[in-house]
Coordinates of C-alpha atoms and ligand atoms in Angstrom, one line a residue:
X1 CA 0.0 0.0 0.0
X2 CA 1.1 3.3 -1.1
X3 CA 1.4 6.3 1.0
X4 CA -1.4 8.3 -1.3
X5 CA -3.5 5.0 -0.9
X6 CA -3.3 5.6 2.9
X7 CA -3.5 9.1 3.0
X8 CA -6.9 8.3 0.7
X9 CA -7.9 6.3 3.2
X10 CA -7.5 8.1 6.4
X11 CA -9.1 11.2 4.7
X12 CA -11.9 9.2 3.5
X13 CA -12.7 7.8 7.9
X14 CA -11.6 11.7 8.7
X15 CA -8.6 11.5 10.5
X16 CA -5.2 13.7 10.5
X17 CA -2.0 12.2 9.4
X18 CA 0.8 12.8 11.1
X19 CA 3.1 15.6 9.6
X20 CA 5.7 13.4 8.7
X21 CA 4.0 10.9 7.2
X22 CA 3.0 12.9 4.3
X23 CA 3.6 12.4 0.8
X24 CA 4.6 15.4 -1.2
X25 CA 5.8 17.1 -4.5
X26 CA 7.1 20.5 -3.8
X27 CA 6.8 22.9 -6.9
X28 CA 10.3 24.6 -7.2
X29 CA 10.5 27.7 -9.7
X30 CA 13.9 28.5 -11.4
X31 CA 14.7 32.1 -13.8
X32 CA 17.5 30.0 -15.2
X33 CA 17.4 27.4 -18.0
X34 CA 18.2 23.5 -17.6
X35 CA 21.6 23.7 -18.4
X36 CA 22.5 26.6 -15.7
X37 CA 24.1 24.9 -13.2
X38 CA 21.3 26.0 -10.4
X39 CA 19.3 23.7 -12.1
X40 CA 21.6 21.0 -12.3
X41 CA 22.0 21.3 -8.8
X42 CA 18.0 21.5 -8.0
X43 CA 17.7 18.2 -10.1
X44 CA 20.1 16.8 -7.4
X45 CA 18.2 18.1 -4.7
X46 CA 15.5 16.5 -5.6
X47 CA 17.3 13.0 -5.5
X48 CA 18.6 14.4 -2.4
X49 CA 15.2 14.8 -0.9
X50 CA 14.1 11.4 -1.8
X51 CA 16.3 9.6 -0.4
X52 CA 16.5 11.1 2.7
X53 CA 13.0 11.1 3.0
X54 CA 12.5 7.7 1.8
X55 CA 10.5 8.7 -1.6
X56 CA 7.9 11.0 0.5
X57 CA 9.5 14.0 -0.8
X58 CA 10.5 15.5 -4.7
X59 CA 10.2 18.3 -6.3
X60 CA 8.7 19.2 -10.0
X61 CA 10.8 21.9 -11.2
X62 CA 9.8 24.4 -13.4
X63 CA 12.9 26.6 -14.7
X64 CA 13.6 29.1 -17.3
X65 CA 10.8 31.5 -15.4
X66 CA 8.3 29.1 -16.8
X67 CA 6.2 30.6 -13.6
X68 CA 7.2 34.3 -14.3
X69 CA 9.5 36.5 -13.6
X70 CA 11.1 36.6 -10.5
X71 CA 8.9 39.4 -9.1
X72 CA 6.4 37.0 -9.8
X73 CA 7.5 33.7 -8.0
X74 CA 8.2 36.0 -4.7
X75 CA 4.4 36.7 -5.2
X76 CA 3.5 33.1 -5.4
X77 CA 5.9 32.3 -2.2
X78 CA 4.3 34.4 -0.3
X79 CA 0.6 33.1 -1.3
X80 CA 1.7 29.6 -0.9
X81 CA 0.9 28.8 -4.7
X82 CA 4.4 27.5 -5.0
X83 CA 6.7 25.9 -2.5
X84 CA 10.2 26.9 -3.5
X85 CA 12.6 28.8 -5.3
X86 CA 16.2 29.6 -6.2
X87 CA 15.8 33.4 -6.6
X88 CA 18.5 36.4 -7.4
X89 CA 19.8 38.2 -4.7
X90 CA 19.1 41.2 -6.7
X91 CA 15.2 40.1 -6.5
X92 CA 15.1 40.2 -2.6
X93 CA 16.6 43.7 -2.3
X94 CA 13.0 45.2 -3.3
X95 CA 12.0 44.0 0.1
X96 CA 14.8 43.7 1.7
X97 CA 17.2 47.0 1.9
X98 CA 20.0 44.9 3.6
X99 CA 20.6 43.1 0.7
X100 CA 21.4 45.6 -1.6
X101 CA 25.0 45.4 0.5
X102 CA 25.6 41.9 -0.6
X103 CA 25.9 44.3 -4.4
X104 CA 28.2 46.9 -3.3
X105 CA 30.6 47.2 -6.1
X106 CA 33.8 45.9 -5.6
X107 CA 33.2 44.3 -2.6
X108 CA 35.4 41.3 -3.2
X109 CA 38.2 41.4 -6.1
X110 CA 37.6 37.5 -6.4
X111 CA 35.3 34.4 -6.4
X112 CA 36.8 32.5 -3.7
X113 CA 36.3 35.6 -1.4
X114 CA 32.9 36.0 -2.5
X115 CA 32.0 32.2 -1.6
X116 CA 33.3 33.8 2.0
X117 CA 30.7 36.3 2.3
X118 CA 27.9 34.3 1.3
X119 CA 29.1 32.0 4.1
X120 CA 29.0 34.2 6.4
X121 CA 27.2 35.6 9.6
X122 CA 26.6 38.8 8.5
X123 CA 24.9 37.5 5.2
X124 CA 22.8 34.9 7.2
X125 CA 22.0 37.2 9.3
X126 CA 20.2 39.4 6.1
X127 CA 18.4 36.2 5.5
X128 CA 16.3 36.6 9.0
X129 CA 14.6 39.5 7.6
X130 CA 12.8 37.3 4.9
X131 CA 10.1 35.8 6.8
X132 CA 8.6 39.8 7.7
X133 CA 9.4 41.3 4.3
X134 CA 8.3 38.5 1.6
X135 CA 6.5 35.2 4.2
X136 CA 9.2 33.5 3.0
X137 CA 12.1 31.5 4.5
X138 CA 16.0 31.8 3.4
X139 CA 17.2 28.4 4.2
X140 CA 20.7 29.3 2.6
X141 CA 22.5 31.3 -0.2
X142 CA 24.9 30.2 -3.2
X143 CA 25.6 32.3 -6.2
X144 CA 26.0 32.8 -10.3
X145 CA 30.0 34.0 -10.6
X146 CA 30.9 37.2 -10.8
X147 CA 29.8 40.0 -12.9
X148 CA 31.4 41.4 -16.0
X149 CA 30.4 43.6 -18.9
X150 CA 29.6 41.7 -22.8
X151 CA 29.0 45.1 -25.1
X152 CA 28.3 45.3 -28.7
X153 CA 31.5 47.6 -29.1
X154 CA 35.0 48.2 -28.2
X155 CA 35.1 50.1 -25.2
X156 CA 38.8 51.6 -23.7
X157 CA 37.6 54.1 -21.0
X158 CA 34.5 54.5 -18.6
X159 CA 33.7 57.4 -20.5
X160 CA 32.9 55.1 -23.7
X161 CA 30.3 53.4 -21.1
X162 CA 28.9 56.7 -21.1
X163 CA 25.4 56.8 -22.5
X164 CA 25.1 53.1 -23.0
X165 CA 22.4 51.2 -22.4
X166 CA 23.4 48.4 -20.5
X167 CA 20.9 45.2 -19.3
X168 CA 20.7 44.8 -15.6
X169 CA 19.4 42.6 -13.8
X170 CA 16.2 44.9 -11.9
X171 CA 18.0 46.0 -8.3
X172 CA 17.9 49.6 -7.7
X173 CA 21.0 49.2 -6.2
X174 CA 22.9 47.7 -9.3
X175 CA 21.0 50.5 -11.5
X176 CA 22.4 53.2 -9.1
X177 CA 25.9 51.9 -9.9
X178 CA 25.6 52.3 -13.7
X179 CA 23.9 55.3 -13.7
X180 CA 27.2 56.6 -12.0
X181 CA 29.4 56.2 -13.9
X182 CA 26.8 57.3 -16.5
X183 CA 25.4 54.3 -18.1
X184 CA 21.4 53.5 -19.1
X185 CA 20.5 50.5 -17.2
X186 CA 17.8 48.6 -18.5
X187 CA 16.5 46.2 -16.3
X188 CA 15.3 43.1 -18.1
X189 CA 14.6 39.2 -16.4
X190 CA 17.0 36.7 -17.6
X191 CA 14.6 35.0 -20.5
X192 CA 14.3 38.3 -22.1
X193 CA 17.5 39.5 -22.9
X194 CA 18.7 37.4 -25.5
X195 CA 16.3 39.0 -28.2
X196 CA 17.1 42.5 -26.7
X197 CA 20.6 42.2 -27.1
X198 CA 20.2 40.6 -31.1
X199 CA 17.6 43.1 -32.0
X200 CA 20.3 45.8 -30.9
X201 CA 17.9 47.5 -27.9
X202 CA 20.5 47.2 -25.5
X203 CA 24.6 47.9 -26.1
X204 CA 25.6 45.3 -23.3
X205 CA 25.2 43.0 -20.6
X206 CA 26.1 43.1 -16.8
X207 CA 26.6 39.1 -16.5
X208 CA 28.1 36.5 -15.2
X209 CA 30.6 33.6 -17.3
X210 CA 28.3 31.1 -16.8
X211 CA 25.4 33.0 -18.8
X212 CA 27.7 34.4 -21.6
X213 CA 28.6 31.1 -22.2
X214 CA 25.5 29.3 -22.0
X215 CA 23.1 31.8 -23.9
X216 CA 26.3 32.9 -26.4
X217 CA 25.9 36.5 -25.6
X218 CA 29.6 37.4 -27.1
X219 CA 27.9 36.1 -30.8
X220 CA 26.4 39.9 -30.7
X221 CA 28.5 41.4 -27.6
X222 CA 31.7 40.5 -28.1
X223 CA 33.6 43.1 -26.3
X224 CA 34.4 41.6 -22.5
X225 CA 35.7 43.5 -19.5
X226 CA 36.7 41.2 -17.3
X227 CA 35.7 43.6 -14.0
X228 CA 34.4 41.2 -11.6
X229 CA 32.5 44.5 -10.4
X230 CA 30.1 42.7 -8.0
X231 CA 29.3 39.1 -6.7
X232 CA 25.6 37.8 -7.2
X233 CA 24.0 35.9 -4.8
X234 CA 21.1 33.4 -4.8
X235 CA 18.6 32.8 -2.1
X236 CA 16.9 29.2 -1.7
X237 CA 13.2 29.9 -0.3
X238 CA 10.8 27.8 0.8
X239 CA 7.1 29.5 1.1
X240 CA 6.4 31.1 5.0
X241 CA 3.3 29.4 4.7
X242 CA 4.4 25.7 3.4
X243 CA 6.9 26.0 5.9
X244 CA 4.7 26.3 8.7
X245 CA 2.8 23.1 7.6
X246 CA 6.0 20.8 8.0
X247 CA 6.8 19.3 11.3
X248 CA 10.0 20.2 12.8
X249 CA 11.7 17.2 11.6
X250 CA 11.0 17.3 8.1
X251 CA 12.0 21.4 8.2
X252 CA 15.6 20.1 9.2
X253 CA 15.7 17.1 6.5
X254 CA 14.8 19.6 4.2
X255 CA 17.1 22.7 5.1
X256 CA 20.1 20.4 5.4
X257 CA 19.5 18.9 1.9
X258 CA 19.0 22.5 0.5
X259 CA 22.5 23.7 2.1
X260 CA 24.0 20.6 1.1
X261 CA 23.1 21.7 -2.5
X262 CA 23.6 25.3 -1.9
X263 CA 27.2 24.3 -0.7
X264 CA 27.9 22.5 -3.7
X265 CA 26.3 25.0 -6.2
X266 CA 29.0 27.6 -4.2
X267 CA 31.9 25.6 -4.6
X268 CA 31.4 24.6 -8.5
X269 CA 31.4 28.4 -8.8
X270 CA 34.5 29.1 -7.4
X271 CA 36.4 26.0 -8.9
X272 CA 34.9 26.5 -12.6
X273 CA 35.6 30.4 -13.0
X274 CA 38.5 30.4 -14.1
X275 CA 37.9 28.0 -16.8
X276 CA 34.6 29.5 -17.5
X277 CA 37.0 32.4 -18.4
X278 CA 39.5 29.8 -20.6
X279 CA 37.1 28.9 -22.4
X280 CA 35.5 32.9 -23.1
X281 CA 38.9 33.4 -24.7
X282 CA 38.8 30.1 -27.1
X283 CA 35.2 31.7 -27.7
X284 CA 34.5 32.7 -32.1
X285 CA 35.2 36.5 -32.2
X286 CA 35.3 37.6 -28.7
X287 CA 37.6 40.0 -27.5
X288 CA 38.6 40.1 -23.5
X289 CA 39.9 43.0 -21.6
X290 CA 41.1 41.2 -18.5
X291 CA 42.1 43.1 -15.4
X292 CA 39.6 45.9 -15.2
X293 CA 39.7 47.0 -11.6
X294 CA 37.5 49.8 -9.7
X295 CA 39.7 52.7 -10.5
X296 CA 38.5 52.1 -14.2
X297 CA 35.3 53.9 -12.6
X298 CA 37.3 56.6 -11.1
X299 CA 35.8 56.9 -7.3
X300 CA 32.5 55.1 -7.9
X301 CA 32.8 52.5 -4.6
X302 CA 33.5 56.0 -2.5
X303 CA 29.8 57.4 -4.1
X304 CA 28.0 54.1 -4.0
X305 CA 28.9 53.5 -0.4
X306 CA 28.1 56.9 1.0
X307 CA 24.5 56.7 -1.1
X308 CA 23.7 53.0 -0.1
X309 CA 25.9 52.9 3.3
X310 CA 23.1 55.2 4.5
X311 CA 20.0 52.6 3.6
X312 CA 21.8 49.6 5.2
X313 CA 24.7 49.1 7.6
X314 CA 25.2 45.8 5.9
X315 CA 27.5 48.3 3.4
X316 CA 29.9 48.7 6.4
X317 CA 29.9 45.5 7.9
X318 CA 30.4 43.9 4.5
X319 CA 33.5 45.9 3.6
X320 CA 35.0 45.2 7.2
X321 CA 34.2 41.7 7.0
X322 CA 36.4 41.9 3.7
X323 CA 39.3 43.5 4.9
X324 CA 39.6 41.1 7.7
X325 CA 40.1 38.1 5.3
Ligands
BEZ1 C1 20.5 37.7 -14.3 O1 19.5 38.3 -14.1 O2 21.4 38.2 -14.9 C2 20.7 36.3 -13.9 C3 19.7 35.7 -13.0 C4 19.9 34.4 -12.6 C5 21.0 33.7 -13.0 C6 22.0 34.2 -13.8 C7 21.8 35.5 -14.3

């Protein structure tokens, strides 16, 4: 007998089953596509989870924003209309100002210090404001690499950036940074910015190595600056309200089976960056400007830090928590 036939059952004589005896397929929603390796590692979640829960729990994913836009998938969190979600960072600083910190431009000059952050308590701690701002839970972070700049042309100086309309990823903090240095950012989801950028309504990206390379942005942007000008986090949530329906055994199988994959999404970053980058420069046409550091931008962190440092503290406890590694 099966677990739905006794759940059937018990339903049908009007009895409650215990919490952890119940059966269940979480709906998990993804912006990225199959290949991206968040989704490679939600796939293995979802083997994680079945084993550990001896086949009560899985997940049907649905990635490439199938659901909607990120915006969208907070919504349905927060409703309960789905369970789960790997979500940007960037997405969660519209409800949550602290953040915004974890986007400070040149925060960390490298992926492996970046990894640090995430791990840390000050970034966990940002996570506890979840449950207020969005009725969801953080259970743990991991990331996309660092960001860098794909443009349609050659670009020597920050004053050829000037004017240029540039794809973002929506964050009022990582719009504030390009508008700086005078830049148009365009916000766009991740889905839509492949036609943008081939129809010519944007002049770049701000992206990561793993998306140039799997959506082939450098076929019409194939001017990189290698800046590494902030990290990008990601945010595995489970819905307030789903969450407050599991018993307290089954909310630890669960969070330790998301860090487990949370960990390893961290650590493939960090150990596949640099040959991310290898293969960039083997790439058809590309051309790479490596080594472009913050003074490229003149004194942009100085600006960005006394603008944002005044919305969130996280800005100087983030910074300090960098210079002590
Ligand atoms: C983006 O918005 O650029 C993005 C979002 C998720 C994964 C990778 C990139």
């Amino acid at each position: 007998m099966t677990w739905k036939t006794v759940m059937a059952m018990v339903a049908g004589v009007g009895f409650a089953l215990p919490a952890m005896a119940q059966e269940r397929e979480f709906r998990i929603g993804l912006i990225t596509p199959p290949v991206h390796v968040w989704n490679q590692e939600v796939a293995a979640l979802n083997e994680t989870l079945q084993e550990r829960s001896d086949g009560r729990f899985s997940l049907a994913v649905f990635p490439s924003g199938q659901l909607g836009n990120e915006a969208t998938m907070l919504q349905q969190l927060q409703t309960g209309a789905l369970d789960m979600a790997w979500l940007t960072s960037a997405e969660l600083t519209f409800r949550v100002p602290d953040m915004a910190a974890l986007h400070a431009p040149f925060l960390v000059d490298n992926i492996a210090d970046a990894a640090r952050v995430f791990r840390s308590d000050e970034a966990r701690e940002i996570l506890d404001a979840l449950p207020r701002a969005t009725g969801t839970v953080g259970l743990c972070y991991a990331m996309i690499g660092m960001r860098q700049m794909v443009m349609r042309n050659p670009i020597t100086s920050a004053a050829d950036l000037n004017g240029q309309r540039i794809r973002i990823t929506p964050a009022p903090a990582i719009s504030r940074f390009f508008e700086m240095f005078g830049a148009a950012p365009a916000p766009m989801p991740l889905p839509a910015i492949y036609d943008a950028l081939a129809n010519a309504q944007v002049d770049g990206l701000d992206m990561d190595y793993e998306s140039i390379i799997n959506f082939r942005y450098y076929e019409h942007a194939p001017y990189l600056l290698e800046t590494n000008h902030h990290m990008f986090g990601m945010v595995a949530l489970v819905s307030g309200r789903v969450w407050a329906g599991l018993s307290e055994e089954d909310r630890a199988l669960i969070s330790d089976a998301m860090q487990l994959h949370c960990d390893r999404t961290i650590d493939r970053f960090v150990e596949e960056e640099d040959d991310k980058l290898a293969r960039l420069r083997e790439a058809p046409g590309i051309r790479i400007t490596e080594g472009v550091g913050p003074e490229f931008f003149g004194d942009i962190v100085e600006r960005w830090d006394a603008e944002w440092g005044e919305q969130t503290p996280y800005v100087a406890r983030l910074r300090e928590l960098v210079a002590s590694f």
